[in-house]
PDB file of C-alpha atoms in Angstrom:
ATOM      1  CA  ALA A   1      -0.147   0.190   0.096  1.00 44.00           C
ATOM      2  CA  LEU A   2       2.945   2.271   0.547  1.00 43.00           C
ATOM      3  CA  PRO A   3       3.664   2.816  -3.442  1.00 46.00           C
ATOM      4  CA  ILE A   4      -0.089   4.003  -3.434  1.00 48.00           C
ATOM      5  CA  PHE A   5       0.536   6.560  -0.789  1.00 50.00           C
ATOM      6  CA  GLY A   6       3.712   7.643  -2.886  1.00 53.00           C
ATOM      7  CA  TRP A   7       1.319   8.945  -5.412  1.00 52.00           C
ATOM      8  CA  VAL A   8      -1.396  10.072  -2.644  1.00 57.00           C
ATOM      9  CA  ALA A   9       1.209  11.781  -1.042  1.00 60.00           C
ATOM     10  CA  ALA A  10       2.568  13.525  -4.624  1.00 60.00           C
ATOM     11  CA  ASN A  11      -0.607  14.831  -4.852  1.00 58.00           C
ATOM     12  CA  HIS A  12      -2.148  15.443  -2.091  1.00 61.00           C
ATOM     13  CA  THR A  13      -0.308  17.964   0.146  1.00 60.00           C
ATOM     14  CA  GLY A  14      -2.189  17.081   3.081  1.00 62.00           C
ATOM     15  CA  VAL A  15      -0.935  13.374   2.891  1.00 66.00           C
ATOM     16  CA  ALA A  16       3.045  14.442   2.163  1.00 67.00           C
ATOM     17  CA  TYR A  17       3.607  14.340   5.874  1.00 64.00           C
ATOM     18  CA  PHE A  18       2.007  11.302   7.202  1.00 68.00           C
ATOM     19  CA  TYR A  19       4.205   9.763   4.110  1.00 68.00           C
ATOM     20  CA  GLY A  20       7.277  10.541   5.421  1.00 67.00           C
ATOM     21  CA  GLU A  21       6.519   8.766   8.405  1.00 66.00           C
ATOM     22  CA  LEU A  22       5.382   5.559   7.647  1.00 69.00           C
ATOM     23  CA  SER A  23       7.886   4.990   4.632  1.00 68.00           C
ATOM     24  CA  ARG A  24      10.601   5.399   7.688  1.00 66.00           C
ATOM     25  CA  HIS A  25       8.577   2.782   9.692  1.00 67.00           C
ATOM     26  CA  THR A  26       7.447   0.193   6.787  1.00 65.00           C
ATOM     27  CA  ALA A  27       9.678  -2.992   8.109  1.00 67.00           C
ATOM     28  CA  LYS A  28       7.701  -2.683  11.655  1.00 70.00           C
ATOM     29  CA  ALA A  29       4.683  -1.903  11.875  1.00 69.00           C
ATOM     30  CA  CYS A  30       3.635  -0.600  15.703  1.00 74.00           C
ATOM     31  CA  PRO A  31       0.341   1.003  17.232  1.00 81.00           C
ATOM     32  CA  ARG A  32       1.560   4.225  16.343  1.00 76.00           C
ATOM     33  CA  ILE A  33       2.472   4.195  13.002  1.00 74.00           C
ATOM     34  CA  LEU A  34      -1.442   2.167  12.845  1.00 77.00           C
ATOM     35  CA  ASP A  35      -2.741   5.354  13.714  1.00 80.00           C
ATOM     36  CA  ILE A  36      -0.815   7.248  11.808  1.00 74.00           C
ATOM     37  CA  THR A  37      -2.080   4.924   8.624  1.00 75.00           C
ATOM     38  CA  ARG A  38      -5.877   5.339   9.945  1.00 80.00           C
ATOM     39  CA  ARG A  39      -5.393   9.101  10.035  1.00 77.00           C
ATOM     40  CA  VAL A  40      -3.814   9.129   6.300  1.00 72.00           C
ATOM     41  CA  ILE A  41      -7.506   7.280   5.711  1.00 74.00           C
ATOM     42  CA  ALA A  42      -9.230   9.747   7.419  1.00 76.00           C
ATOM     43  CA  CYS A  43      -7.684  12.879   5.794  1.00 69.00           C
ATOM     44  CA  LEU A  44      -8.420  11.025   2.006  1.00 69.00           C
ATOM     45  CA  ARG A  45     -12.344   9.972   3.556  1.00 71.00           C
ATOM     46  CA  CYS A  46     -12.386  14.025   4.169  1.00 69.00           C
ATOM     47  CA  GLN A  47     -10.899  14.753   0.755  1.00 65.00           C
ATOM     48  CA  SER A  48      -9.599  12.815  -1.962  1.00 58.00           C
ATOM     49  CA  PRO A  49      -6.375  14.049  -3.678  1.00 55.00           C
ATOM     50  CA  PHE A  50      -6.390  16.980  -5.319  1.00 56.00           C
ATOM     51  CA  THR A  51      -6.482  17.535  -8.845  1.00 62.00           C
ATOM     52  CA  MET A  52      -3.968  19.761  -9.984  1.00 67.00           C
ATOM     53  CA  LYS A  53      -5.358  22.727 -10.557  1.00 79.00           C
ATOM     54  CA  PHE A  54      -3.844  25.792 -12.841  1.00 82.00           C
ATOM     55  CA  LYS A  55      -4.516  28.753 -13.633  1.00 86.00           C
ATOM     56  CA  LYS A  56      -3.598  31.570 -15.985  1.00 87.00           C
ATOM     57  CA  ILE A  57      -2.094  34.615 -14.484  1.00 88.00           C
ATOM     58  CA  ASN A  58      -2.761  38.072 -16.015  1.00 83.00           C
ATOM     59  CA  GLY A  59       0.023  40.514 -14.699  1.00 86.00           C
ATOM     60  CA  GLU A  60       2.119  40.998 -11.376  1.00 91.00           C
ATOM     61  CA  SER A  61       2.948  37.312 -10.484  1.00 92.00           C
ATOM     62  CA  GLU A  62       3.843  36.093  -6.978  1.00 94.00           C
ATOM     63  CA  LEU A  63       5.334  33.209  -5.711  1.00 94.00           C
ATOM     64  CA  ARG A  64       4.398  32.367  -2.803  1.00 93.00           C
ATOM     65  CA  VAL A  65       6.278  29.712  -0.211  1.00 93.00           C
ATOM     66  CA  TRP A  66       4.329  28.639   2.528  1.00 90.00           C
ATOM     67  CA  THR A  67       6.480  26.647   5.327  1.00 88.00           C
ATOM     68  CA  ASP A  68       5.706  25.364   8.558  1.00 86.00           C
ATOM     69  CA  ALA A  69       7.356  23.195  11.309  1.00 85.00           C
ATOM     70  CA  SER A  70       7.161  20.513  13.826  1.00 79.00           C
ATOM     71  CA  LEU A  71       9.306  20.140  16.859  1.00 74.00           C
ATOM     72  CA  ARG A  72       8.799  17.178  19.468  1.00 73.00           C
ATOM     73  CA  ARG A  73      10.910  17.599  22.629  1.00 66.00           C
ATOM     74  CA  GLN A  74      13.395  15.495  24.189  1.00 64.00           C
ATOM     75  CA  GLY A  75      14.668  17.095  26.911  1.00 59.00           C
ATOM     76  CA  LEU A  76      15.834  20.802  26.679  1.00 56.00           C
ATOM     77  CA  ALA A  77      15.906  20.397  22.958  1.00 60.00           C
ATOM     78  CA  GLY A  78      14.086  18.911  20.195  1.00 63.00           C
ATOM     79  CA  VAL A  79      14.199  17.111  16.559  1.00 70.00           C
ATOM     80  CA  GLY A  80      11.503  17.135  13.944  1.00 77.00           C
ATOM     81  CA  ARG A  81       9.678  17.669  10.403  1.00 80.00           C
ATOM     82  CA  ALA A  82      10.072  20.951   8.444  1.00 84.00           C
ATOM     83  CA  GLY A  83       7.902  20.917   5.210  1.00 85.00           C
ATOM     84  CA  TYR A  84       6.668  23.869   2.362  1.00 88.00           C
ATOM     85  CA  ILE A  85       4.265  24.259  -0.608  1.00 88.00           C
ATOM     86  CA  ILE A  86       5.458  26.716  -3.510  1.00 91.00           C
ATOM     87  CA  GLN A  87       2.374  28.439  -5.189  1.00 91.00           C
ATOM     88  CA  TYR A  88       2.893  30.560  -8.324  1.00 93.00           C
ATOM     89  CA  VAL A  89       0.005  32.804  -8.298  1.00 93.00           C
ATOM     90  CA  GLY A  90      -0.807  36.483  -9.312  1.00 92.00           C
ATOM     91  CA  LYS A  91      -0.325  39.540  -6.839  1.00 91.00           C
ATOM     92  CA  ASP A  92      -4.169  40.233  -6.297  1.00 90.00           C
ATOM     93  CA  ASP A  93      -5.225  36.092  -5.983  1.00 92.00           C
ATOM     94  CA  PRO A  94      -6.556  35.551  -2.752  1.00 91.00           C
ATOM     95  CA  LEU A  95      -3.921  34.144  -0.045  1.00 88.00           C
ATOM     96  CA  SER A  96      -7.268  30.972   0.670  1.00 87.00           C
ATOM     97  CA  SER A  97      -6.533  30.222  -3.130  1.00 86.00           C
ATOM     98  CA  THR A  98      -5.740  26.683  -3.945  1.00 82.00           C
ATOM     99  CA  HIS A  99      -4.752  27.146  -7.708  1.00 84.00           C
ATOM    100  CA  ASN A 100      -1.023  26.454  -9.431  1.00 86.00           C
ATOM    101  CA  MET A 101       0.780  24.771  -6.116  1.00 85.00           C
ATOM    102  CA  ILE A 102       3.726  24.247  -8.016  1.00 85.00           C
ATOM    103  CA  SER A 103       6.085  22.525  -5.362  1.00 84.00           C
ATOM    104  CA  TRP A 104       6.173  21.092  -1.843  1.00 82.00           C
ATOM    105  CA  GLY A 105       8.483  19.269   0.310  1.00 82.00           C
ATOM    106  CA  SER A 106       8.393  17.745   3.952  1.00 79.00           C
ATOM    107  CA  SER A 107      11.080  15.394   5.379  1.00 79.00           C
ATOM    108  CA  VAL A 108      13.130  15.226   9.294  1.00 77.00           C
ATOM    109  CA  ASP A 109      14.409  17.527  10.139  1.00 77.00           C
ATOM    110  CA  LYS A 110      17.621  16.111  11.802  1.00 76.00           C
ATOM    111  CA  ARG A 111      19.234  19.124  13.179  1.00 77.00           C
ATOM    112  CA  ILE A 112      18.295  19.440  17.556  1.00 76.00           C
ATOM    113  CA  HIS A 113      16.713  22.652  17.897  1.00 77.00           C
ATOM    114  CA  PRO A 114      16.097  24.727  21.116  1.00 76.00           C
ATOM    115  CA  SER A 115      13.106  26.156  20.200  1.00 74.00           C
ATOM    116  CA  THR A 116      10.294  25.839  18.275  1.00 77.00           C
ATOM    117  CA  SER A 117      11.177  28.778  16.337  1.00 79.00           C
ATOM    118  CA  SER A 118      14.347  27.709  15.907  1.00 81.00           C
ATOM    119  CA  ALA A 119      12.581  24.715  13.991  1.00 82.00           C
ATOM    120  CA  GLU A 120      10.379  27.417  12.194  1.00 85.00           C
ATOM    121  CA  ILE A 121      13.005  29.021  10.477  1.00 85.00           C
ATOM    122  CA  SER A 122      14.926  25.868   9.827  1.00 85.00           C
ATOM    123  CA  ALA A 123      11.535  25.089   7.359  1.00 87.00           C
ATOM    124  CA  LEU A 124      12.045  28.881   6.369  1.00 88.00           C
ATOM    125  CA  LEU A 125      15.315  28.202   4.971  1.00 88.00           C
ATOM    126  CA  ILE A 126      14.297  25.222   3.778  1.00 89.00           C
ATOM    127  CA  GLY A 127      11.786  26.306   1.374  1.00 91.00           C
ATOM    128  CA  LEU A 128      13.787  29.709   0.147  1.00 92.00           C
ATOM    129  CA  LYS A 129      15.782  27.482  -0.341  1.00 92.00           C
ATOM    130  CA  ALA A 130      13.897  25.422  -2.699  1.00 92.00           C
ATOM    131  CA  ALA A 131      11.832  28.772  -4.271  1.00 93.00           C
ATOM    132  CA  VAL A 132      14.914  30.709  -5.188  1.00 92.00           C
ATOM    133  CA  PRO A 133      15.883  28.933  -8.256  1.00 92.00           C
ATOM    134  CA  LEU A 134      12.299  28.816  -9.175  1.00 92.00           C
ATOM    135  CA  VAL A 135      11.941  32.430  -9.540  1.00 92.00           C
ATOM    136  CA  LYS A 136      14.676  32.389 -11.800  1.00 90.00           C
ATOM    137  CA  ILE A 137      13.225  30.524 -14.021  1.00 91.00           C
ATOM    138  CA  ILE A 138       9.614  31.940 -13.778  1.00 90.00           C
ATOM    139  CA  ARG A 139      11.515  34.936 -14.476  1.00 90.00           C
ATOM    140  CA  ALA A 140      13.231  33.379 -17.556  1.00 90.00           C
ATOM    141  CA  ILE A 141       9.958  31.595 -19.159  1.00 88.00           C
ATOM    142  CA  THR A 142       7.762  34.671 -18.499  1.00 88.00           C
ATOM    143  CA  ARG A 143      10.289  37.569 -19.248  1.00 89.00           C
ATOM    144  CA  GLN A 144       8.442  39.031 -16.093  1.00 89.00           C
ATOM    145  CA  ASP A 145       9.655  40.158 -12.857  1.00 90.00           C
ATOM    146  CA  VAL A 146       8.069  37.703 -10.200  1.00 92.00           C
ATOM    147  CA  ARG A 147       7.789  38.778  -6.467  1.00 92.00           C
ATOM    148  CA  LEU A 148       8.505  36.387  -3.610  1.00 92.00           C
ATOM    149  CA  ASN A 149       6.639  36.610  -0.167  1.00 91.00           C
ATOM    150  CA  VAL A 150       6.884  33.811   2.379  1.00 89.00           C
ATOM    151  CA  TYR A 151       4.269  33.005   4.761  1.00 88.00           C
ATOM    152  CA  ILE A 152       4.743  31.203   8.320  1.00 85.00           C
ATOM    153  CA  ASP A 153       2.286  30.452  11.067  1.00 80.00           C
ATOM    154  CA  ALA A 154       5.068  31.209  13.631  1.00 78.00           C
ATOM    155  CA  GLN A 155       4.238  35.302  14.973  1.00 77.00           C
ATOM    156  CA  VAL A 156       7.563  35.121  17.181  1.00 76.00           C
ATOM    157  CA  VAL A 157       9.598  34.341  14.440  1.00 77.00           C
ATOM    158  CA  ALA A 158       7.944  36.945  12.087  1.00 76.00           C
ATOM    159  CA  HIS A 159       8.363  39.612  14.215  1.00 76.00           C
ATOM    160  CA  GLN A 160      11.826  38.178  14.954  1.00 76.00           C
ATOM    161  CA  ILE A 161      12.950  37.914  11.694  1.00 76.00           C
ATOM    162  CA  SER A 162      11.702  41.763  11.054  1.00 78.00           C
ATOM    163  CA  THR A 163      13.845  43.193  13.971  1.00 81.00           C
ATOM    164  CA  GLY A 164      17.062  41.105  12.864  1.00 75.00           C
ATOM    165  CA  LYS A 165      17.022  39.038  15.844  1.00 73.00           C
ATOM    166  CA  ALA A 166      15.922  35.239  14.650  1.00 65.00           C
ATOM    167  CA  THR A 167      18.768  32.607  14.077  1.00 61.00           C
ATOM    168  CA  THR A 168      18.343  28.914  13.408  1.00 52.00           C
ATOM    169  CA  ASN A 169      20.868  28.153  16.499  1.00 52.00           C
ATOM    170  CA  ALA A 170      21.055  30.917  19.296  1.00 43.00           C
ATOM    171  CA  ARG A 171      24.910  29.395  19.751  1.00 42.00           C
ATOM    172  CA  SER A 172      25.846  29.885  16.078  1.00 42.00           C
ATOM    173  CA  GLU A 173      26.532  32.522  14.506  1.00 39.00           C
ATOM    174  CA  GLU A 174      27.087  31.385  10.981  1.00 42.00           C
ATOM    175  CA  HIS A 175      23.247  30.232  10.447  1.00 39.00           C
ATOM    176  CA  SER A 176      22.068  33.252  11.790  1.00 37.00           C
ATOM    177  CA  LEU A 177      19.252  34.934   9.439  1.00 43.00           C
ATOM    178  CA  ASN A 178      20.049  38.294   8.097  1.00 37.00           C
ATOM    179  CA  SER A 179      18.690  40.464   5.485  1.00 31.00           C
ATOM    180  CA  SER A 180      21.847  39.191   3.344  1.00 32.00           C
ATOM    181  CA  HIS A 181      20.189  35.540   2.593  1.00 31.00           C
TER     182      HIS A 181
END
């Protein structure tokens, strides 16, 4: 059944996270994996794999990068998952639009983070790393400028970024996030 979930994960962003978790444990099923499988089935019952919807973009365009992270605590630090969705839309398209999803990813974040903010910033960097080459490709194809906007759900991280105080690791200056990145 895992190959079928692979196809579903490639066509249903909500299942991509669960697929990553399931694929790590295919040899040894345990109660946790069975629970994840039930959640995937429930997710698919509520919303079947969506048809990729693409809409022509008139006027100014925008590449939206949506990022998120989860952190599983292990003492004072933790590890988790990082994910992103990249959407190519018109500048005036509402944030609730579901068309033109052109890329997404979900992976285990192997870094040990001292805080959830650190994990969110790491996910942000992963999403930007995937999006920046797409900006160049879109500019080359359309011969128009495309704006890059990033959306995160952690307000404290957004504040840290806007004030220049965000880092992916509070103890490491080499990983600091600043306007030059």
